[in-house]
Tab-separated table of C-alpha atoms in Angstrom:
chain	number	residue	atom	x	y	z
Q	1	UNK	CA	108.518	92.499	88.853
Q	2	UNK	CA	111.025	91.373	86.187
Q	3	UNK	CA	109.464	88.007	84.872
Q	4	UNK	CA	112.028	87.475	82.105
Q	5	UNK	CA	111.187	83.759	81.780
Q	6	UNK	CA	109.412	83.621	84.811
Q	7	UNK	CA	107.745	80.869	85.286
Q	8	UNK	CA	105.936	78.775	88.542
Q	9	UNK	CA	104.508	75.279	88.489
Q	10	UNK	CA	102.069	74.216	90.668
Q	11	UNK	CA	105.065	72.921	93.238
Q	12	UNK	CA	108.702	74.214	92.018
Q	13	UNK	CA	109.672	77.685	91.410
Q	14	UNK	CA	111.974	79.035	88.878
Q	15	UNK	CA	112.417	82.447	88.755
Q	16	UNK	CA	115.175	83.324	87.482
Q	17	UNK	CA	117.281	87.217	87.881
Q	18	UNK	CA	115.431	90.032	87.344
Q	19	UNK	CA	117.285	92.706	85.264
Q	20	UNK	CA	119.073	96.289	85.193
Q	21	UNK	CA	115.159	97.775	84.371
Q	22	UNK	CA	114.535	98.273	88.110
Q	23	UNK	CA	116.840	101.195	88.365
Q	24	UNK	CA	114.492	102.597	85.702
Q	25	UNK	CA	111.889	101.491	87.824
Q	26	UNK	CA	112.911	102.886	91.508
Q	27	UNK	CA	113.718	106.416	89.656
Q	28	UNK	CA	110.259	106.269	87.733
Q	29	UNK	CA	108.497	105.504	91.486
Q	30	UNK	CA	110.928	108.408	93.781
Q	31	UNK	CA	110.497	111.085	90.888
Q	32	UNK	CA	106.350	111.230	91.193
Q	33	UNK	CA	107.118	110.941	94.788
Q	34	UNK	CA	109.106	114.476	94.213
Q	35	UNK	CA	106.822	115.641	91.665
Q	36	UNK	CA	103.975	115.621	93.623
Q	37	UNK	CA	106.029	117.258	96.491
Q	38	UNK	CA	107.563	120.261	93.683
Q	39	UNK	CA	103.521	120.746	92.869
Q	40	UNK	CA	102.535	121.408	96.431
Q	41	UNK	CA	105.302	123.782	96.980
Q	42	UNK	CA	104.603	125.279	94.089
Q	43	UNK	CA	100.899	125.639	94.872
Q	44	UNK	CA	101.721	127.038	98.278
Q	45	UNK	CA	103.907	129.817	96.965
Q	46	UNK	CA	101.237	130.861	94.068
Q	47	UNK	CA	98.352	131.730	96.177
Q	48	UNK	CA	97.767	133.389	99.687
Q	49	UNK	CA	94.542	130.564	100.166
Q	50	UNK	CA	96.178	127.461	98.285
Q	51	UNK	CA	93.878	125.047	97.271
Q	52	UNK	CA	96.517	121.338	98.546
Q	53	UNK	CA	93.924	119.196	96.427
Q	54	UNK	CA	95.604	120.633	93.244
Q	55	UNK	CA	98.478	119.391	93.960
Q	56	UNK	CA	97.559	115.780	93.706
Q	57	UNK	CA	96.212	114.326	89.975
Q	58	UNK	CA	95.269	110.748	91.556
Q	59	UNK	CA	93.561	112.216	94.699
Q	60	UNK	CA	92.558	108.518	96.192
Q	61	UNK	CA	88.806	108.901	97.586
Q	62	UNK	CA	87.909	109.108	100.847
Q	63	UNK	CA	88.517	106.395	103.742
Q	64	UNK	CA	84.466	106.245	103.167
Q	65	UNK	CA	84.590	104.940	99.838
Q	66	UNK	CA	85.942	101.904	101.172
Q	67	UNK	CA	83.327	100.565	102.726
Q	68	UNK	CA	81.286	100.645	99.139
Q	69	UNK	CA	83.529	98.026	98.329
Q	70	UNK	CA	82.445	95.558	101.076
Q	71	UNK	CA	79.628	93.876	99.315
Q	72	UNK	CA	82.050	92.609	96.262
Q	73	UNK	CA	83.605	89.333	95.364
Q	74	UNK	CA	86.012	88.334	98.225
Q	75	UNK	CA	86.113	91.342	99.158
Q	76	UNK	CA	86.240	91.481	103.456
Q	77	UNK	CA	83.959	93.296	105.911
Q	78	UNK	CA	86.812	95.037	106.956
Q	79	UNK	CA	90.498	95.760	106.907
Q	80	UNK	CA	92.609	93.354	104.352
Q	81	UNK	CA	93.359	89.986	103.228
Q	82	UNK	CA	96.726	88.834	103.767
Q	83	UNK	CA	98.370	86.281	101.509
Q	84	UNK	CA	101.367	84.606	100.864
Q	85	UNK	CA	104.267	83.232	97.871
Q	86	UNK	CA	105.702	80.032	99.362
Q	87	UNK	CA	109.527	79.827	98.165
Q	88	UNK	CA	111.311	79.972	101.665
Q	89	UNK	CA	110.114	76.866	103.430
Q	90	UNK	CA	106.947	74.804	103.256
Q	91	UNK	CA	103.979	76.007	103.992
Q	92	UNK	CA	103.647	74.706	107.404
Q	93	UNK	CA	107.194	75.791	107.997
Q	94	UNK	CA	106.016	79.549	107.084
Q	95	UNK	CA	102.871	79.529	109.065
Q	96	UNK	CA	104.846	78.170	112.011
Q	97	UNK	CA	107.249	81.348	111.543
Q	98	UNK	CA	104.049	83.863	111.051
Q	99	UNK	CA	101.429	82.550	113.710
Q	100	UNK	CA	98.810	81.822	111.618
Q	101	UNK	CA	97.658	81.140	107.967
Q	102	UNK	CA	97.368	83.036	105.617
Q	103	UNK	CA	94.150	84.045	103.638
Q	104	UNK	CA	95.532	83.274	100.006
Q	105	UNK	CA	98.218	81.220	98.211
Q	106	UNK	CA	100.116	83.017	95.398
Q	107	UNK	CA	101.096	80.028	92.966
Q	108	UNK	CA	102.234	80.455	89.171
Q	109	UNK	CA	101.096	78.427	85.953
Q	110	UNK	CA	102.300	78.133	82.490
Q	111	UNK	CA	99.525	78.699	79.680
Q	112	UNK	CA	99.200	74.822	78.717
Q	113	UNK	CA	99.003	74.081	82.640
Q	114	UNK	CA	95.427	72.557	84.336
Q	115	UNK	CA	95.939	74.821	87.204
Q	116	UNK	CA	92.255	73.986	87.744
Q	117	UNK	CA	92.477	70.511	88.453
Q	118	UNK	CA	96.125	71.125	90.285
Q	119	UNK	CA	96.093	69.429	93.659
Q	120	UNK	CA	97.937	72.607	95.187
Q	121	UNK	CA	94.482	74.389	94.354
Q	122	UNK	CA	92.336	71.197	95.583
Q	123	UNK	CA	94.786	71.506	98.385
Q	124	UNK	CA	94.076	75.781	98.831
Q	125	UNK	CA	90.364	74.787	99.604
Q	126	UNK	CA	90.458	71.915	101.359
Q	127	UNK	CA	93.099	73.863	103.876
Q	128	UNK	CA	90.024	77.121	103.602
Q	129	UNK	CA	92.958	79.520	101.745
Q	130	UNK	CA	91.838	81.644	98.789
Q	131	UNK	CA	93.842	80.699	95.569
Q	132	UNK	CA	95.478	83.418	93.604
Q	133	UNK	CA	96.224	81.986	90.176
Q	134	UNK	CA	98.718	83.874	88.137
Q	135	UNK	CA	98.123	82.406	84.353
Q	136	UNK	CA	101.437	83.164	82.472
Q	137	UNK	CA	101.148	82.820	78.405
Q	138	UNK	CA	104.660	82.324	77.639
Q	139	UNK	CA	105.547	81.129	74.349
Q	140	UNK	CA	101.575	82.337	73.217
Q	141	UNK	CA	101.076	84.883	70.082
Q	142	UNK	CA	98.390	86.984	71.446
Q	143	UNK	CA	96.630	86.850	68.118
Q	144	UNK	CA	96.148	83.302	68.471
Q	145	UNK	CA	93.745	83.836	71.292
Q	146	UNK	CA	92.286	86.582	69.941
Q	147	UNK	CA	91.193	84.924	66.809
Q	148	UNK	CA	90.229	82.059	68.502
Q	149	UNK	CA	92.782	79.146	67.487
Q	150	UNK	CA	93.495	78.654	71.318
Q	151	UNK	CA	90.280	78.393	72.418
Q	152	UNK	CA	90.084	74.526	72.986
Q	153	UNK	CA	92.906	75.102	76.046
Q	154	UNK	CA	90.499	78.325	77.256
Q	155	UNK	CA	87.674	76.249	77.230
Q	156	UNK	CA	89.126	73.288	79.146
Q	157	UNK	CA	90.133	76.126	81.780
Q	158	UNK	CA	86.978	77.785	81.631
Q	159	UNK	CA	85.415	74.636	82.562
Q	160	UNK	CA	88.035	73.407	85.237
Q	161	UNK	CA	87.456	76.736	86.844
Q	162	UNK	CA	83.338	76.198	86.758
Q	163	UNK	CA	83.855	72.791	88.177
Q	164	UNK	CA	85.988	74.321	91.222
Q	165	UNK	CA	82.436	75.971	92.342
Q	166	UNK	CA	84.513	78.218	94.779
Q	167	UNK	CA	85.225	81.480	94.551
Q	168	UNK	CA	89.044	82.103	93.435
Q	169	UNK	CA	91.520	84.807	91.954
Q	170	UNK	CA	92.781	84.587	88.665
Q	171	UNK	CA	95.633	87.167	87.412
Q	172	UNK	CA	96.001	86.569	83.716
Q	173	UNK	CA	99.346	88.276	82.001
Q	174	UNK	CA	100.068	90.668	84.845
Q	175	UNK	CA	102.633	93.054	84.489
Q	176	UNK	CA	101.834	93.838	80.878
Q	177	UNK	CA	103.040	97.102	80.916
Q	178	UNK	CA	106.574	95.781	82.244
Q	179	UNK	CA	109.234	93.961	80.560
Q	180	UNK	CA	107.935	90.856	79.519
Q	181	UNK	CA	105.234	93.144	77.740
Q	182	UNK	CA	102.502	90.542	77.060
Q	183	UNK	CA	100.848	91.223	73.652
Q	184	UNK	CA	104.300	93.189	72.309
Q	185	UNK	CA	103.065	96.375	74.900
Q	186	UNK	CA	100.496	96.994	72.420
Q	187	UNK	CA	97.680	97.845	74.649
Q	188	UNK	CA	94.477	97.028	72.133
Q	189	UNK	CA	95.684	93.822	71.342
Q	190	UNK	CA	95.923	92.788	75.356
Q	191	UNK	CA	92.707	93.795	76.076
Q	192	UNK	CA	91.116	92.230	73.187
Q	193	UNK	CA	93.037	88.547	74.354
Q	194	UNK	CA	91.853	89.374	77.963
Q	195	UNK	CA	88.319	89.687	76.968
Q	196	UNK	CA	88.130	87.323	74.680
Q	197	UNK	CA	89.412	84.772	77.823
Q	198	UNK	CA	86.941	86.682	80.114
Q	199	UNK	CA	84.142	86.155	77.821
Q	200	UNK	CA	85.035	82.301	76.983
Q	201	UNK	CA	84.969	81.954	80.964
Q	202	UNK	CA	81.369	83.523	81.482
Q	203	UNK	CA	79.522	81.860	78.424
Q	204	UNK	CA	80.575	78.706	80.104
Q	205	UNK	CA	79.404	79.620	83.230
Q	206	UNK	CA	82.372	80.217	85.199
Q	207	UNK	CA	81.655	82.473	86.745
Q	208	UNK	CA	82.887	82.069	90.406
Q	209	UNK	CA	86.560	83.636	88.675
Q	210	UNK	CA	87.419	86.445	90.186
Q	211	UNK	CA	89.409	88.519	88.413
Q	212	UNK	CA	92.307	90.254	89.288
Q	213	UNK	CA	94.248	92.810	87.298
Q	214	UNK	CA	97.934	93.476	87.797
Q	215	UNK	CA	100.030	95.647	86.186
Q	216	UNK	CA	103.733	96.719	87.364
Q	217	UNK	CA	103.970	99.613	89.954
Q	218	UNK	CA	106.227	101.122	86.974
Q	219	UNK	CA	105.835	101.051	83.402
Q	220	UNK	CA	108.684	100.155	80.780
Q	221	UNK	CA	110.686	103.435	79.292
Q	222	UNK	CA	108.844	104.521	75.806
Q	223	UNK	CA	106.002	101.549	76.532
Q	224	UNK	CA	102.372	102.797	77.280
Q	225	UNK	CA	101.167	103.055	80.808
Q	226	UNK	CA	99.521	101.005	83.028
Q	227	UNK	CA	96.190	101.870	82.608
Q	228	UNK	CA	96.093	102.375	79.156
Q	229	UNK	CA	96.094	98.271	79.062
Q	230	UNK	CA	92.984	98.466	81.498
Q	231	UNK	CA	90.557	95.689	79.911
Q	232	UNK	CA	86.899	97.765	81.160
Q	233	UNK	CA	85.296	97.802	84.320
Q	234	UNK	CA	82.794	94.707	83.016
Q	235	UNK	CA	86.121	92.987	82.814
Q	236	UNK	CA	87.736	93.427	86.155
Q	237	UNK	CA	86.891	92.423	89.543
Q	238	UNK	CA	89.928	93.800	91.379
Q	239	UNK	CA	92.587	95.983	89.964
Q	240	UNK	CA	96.096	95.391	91.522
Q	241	UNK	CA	99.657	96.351	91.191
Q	242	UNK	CA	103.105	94.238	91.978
Q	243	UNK	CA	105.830	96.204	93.360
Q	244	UNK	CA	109.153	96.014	95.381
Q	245	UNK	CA	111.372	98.100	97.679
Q	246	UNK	CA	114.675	97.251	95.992
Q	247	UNK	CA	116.982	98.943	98.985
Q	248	UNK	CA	120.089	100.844	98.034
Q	249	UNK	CA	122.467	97.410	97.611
Q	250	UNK	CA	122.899	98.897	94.213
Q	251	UNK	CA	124.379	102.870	94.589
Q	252	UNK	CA	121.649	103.716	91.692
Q	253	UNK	CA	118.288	102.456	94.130
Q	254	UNK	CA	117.251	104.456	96.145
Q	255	UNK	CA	114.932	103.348	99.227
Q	256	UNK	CA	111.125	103.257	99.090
Q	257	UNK	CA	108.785	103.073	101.716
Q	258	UNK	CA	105.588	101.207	101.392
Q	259	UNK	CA	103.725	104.345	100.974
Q	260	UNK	CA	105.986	105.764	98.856
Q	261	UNK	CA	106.301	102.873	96.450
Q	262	UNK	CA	102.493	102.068	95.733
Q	263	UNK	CA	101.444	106.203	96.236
Q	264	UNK	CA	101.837	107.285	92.319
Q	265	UNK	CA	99.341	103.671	91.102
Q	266	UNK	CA	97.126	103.811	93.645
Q	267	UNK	CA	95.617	107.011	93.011
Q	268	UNK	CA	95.338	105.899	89.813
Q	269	UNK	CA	93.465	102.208	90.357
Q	270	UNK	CA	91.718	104.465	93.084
Q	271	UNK	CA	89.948	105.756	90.099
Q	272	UNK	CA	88.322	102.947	89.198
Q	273	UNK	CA	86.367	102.025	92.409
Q	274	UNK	CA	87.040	98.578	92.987
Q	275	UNK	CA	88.851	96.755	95.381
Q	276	UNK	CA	92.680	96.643	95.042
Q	277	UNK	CA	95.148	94.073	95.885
Q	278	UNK	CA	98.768	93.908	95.861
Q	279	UNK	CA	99.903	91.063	93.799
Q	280	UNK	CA	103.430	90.571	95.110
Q	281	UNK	CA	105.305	92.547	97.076
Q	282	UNK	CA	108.443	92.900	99.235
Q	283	UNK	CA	111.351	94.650	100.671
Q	284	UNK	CA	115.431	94.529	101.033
Q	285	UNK	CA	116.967	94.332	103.768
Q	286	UNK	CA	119.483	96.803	102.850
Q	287	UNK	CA	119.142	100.943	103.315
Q	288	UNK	CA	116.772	102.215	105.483
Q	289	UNK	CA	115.262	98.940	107.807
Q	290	UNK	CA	113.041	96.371	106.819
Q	291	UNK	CA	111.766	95.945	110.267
Q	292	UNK	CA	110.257	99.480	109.983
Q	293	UNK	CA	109.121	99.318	106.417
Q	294	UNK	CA	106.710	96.068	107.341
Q	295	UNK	CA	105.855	98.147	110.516
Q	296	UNK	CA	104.947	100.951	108.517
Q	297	UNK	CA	102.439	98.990	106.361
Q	298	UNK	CA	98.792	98.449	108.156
Q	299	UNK	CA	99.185	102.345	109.242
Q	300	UNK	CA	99.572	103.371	105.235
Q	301	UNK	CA	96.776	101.149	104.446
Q	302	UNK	CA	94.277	102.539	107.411
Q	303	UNK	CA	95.448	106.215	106.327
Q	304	UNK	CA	96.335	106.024	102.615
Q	305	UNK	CA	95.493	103.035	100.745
Q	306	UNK	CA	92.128	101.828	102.153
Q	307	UNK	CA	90.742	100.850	98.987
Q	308	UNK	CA	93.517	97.944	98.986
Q	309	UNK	CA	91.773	94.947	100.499
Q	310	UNK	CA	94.415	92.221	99.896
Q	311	UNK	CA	98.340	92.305	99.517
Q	312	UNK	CA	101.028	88.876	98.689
Q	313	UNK	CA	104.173	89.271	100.204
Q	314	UNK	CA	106.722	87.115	97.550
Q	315	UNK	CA	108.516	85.133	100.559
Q	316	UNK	CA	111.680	83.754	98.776
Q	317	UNK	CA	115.348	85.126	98.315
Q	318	UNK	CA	115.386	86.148	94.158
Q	319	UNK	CA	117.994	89.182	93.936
Q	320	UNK	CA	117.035	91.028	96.933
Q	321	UNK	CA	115.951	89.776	100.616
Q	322	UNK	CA	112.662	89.300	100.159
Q	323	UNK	CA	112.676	86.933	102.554
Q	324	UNK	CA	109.867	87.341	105.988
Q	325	UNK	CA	112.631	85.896	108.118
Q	326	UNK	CA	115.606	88.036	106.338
Q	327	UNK	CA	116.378	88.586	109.436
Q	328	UNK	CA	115.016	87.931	113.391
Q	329	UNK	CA	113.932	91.512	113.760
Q	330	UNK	CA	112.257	91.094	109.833
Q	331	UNK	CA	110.587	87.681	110.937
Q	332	UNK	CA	108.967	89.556	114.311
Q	333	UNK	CA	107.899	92.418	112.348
Q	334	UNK	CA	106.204	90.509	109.759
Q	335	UNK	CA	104.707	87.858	112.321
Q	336	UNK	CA	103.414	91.406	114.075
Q	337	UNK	CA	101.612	92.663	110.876
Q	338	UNK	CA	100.094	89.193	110.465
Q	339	UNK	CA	98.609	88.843	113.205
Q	340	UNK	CA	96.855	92.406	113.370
Q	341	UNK	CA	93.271	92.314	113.438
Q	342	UNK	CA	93.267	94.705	110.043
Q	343	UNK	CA	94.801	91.835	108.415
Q	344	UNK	CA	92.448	89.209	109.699
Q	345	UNK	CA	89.112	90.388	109.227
């Protein structure tokens, strides 16, 4: 998502627009939908015995190779962790409107913040939900971290985080290969601040972090892609993506379903292994039913995305009806998902 300026305390959030990029972004999604579609075709009309696995570059594993996965950090026995962005209501308004709590707690902190020490993530704990930290370094010159001027503020979250003694997610610059292009989108100087943090974090012992990877379901025109700012497998716990259905409000969007908007990344974090979560996510109201896009989503992850073991739905109204209670029919739909036993393992 757009963060232009994006920025989340521990209690007030302040998004503000996201920009024009997401027509880029809806066309970049719906043409590897048609590519891969042109390729089978193609494939079919080559060969009298056509060999379908051709047609797809990012073939995601098996259903099997899930179940590897079940022995990592926060990672469930089964099914999917569901969590939540709080910007439509308090939190015991929104878990009165779902049925239940959810698993994790999406909250967003400035580089300088001591999200550590935050009561909102005493608060997470004490209530038994899994905080997902996003750590935004606005305002920070990437080569600051990496030669090791900022390390006095890395430290002192290194440390809160090792005094937590709980497991937790933390998402550091996600979306790097998106707009706000973390680092200047140059990919070796992202990974180097990212392990440089990572490695700050383990020397002092913290090492109940888990963390979390997140780049934008779409990269930025003439900017590298995602993976090409993938810090290492010793680095990541969880890869992840962020992605919307943007509806067709706008005459240049076109809709997405929640298979077709994650299909393209997935087969590519797929490659990795690990355990994927969905860092935000949501849908408009507008062009083709919400009520049946939420509806379609435990189904896609049993039958095409069962490596993904934890998705964040961005509950607020920023651009687009994000929104779980858009609408009655949205709210039941949603409060349906939540309440399936894949999502509450």
């Amino acid at each position: 998502m757009n963060r232009h300026l994006k920025r989340w305390y521990a209690t007030t959030p302040q998004r503000p627009s996201r920009s024009a990029r997401f027509r880029r972004s809806t066309t970049s999604v719906v043409a590897a939908v048609l590519l891969m579609t042109l390729t089978t075709l193609a494939t079919a009309c080559s060969s009298s015995k056509p060999d379908t696995r051709a047609a797809l570059p990012h073939r995601p594993p098996p259903p099997a190779a899930a179940t590897d996965l079940g022995k990592g950090p926060l990672v469930p026995a089964h099914g999917a962790l569901l969590g939540h962005y709080y910007g439509a209501g308090t939190m015991a308004e929104t878990d009165a409107r779902i049925g239940r709590k959810p698993a994790v707690h999406l909250t967003y902190y400035n580089w300088a913040d001591d999200w550590a020490g935050s009561s909102t993530t005493r608060a997470d704990f004490t209530d038994g939900r899994i905080p997902l930290i996003n750590w935004e370094p606005f305002g920070v010159d990437f080569d600051d971290i990496i030669s090791g001027d900022l390390d006095t503020t890395i430290r002192q979250r290194a440390d809160g985080a090792k005094a937590i003694g709980k497991q937790f997610f933390l998402d550091f610059a996600a979306e790097m290969n998106e707009e706000e292009g973390w680092g200047g989108h140059d990919p070796a100087k992202y990974i180097a601040a990212y392990r440089h943090i990572h490695d700050i974090f383990v020397a002092r012992g913290a090492t109940n972090v888990v963390w979390a990877w997140c780049p934008n379901v779409t990269d930025s025109p003439d900017a590298p892609s995602a993976l090409a700012y993938y810090p290492g497998d010793r680095y990541v716990d969880w890869t992840g993506v962020d992605g919307y259905n943007w509806g067709t409000s706008d005459p240049d969007f076109t809709w997405l379903s929640f298979g077709d908007l994650f299909a393209d990344i997935y087969g590519k974090l797929a490659q990795k292994g690990k355990p994927i979560i969905i860092g935000e996510m949501g849908s408009d109201e507008v062009g083709g039913g919400k009520v049946a896009w939420i509806d379609g989503v435990i189904p896609t992850l049993k039958t095409k995305f069962p490596l993904i073991k934890a998705l964040v739905w961005f509950d607020i109204d920023k651009e687009r009806h994000w929104k779980i209670n858009s609408s009655a029919s949205s709210l039941a739909s949603y409060a349906r998902m939540a309440k399936d036993p894949y999502l509450n393992p």
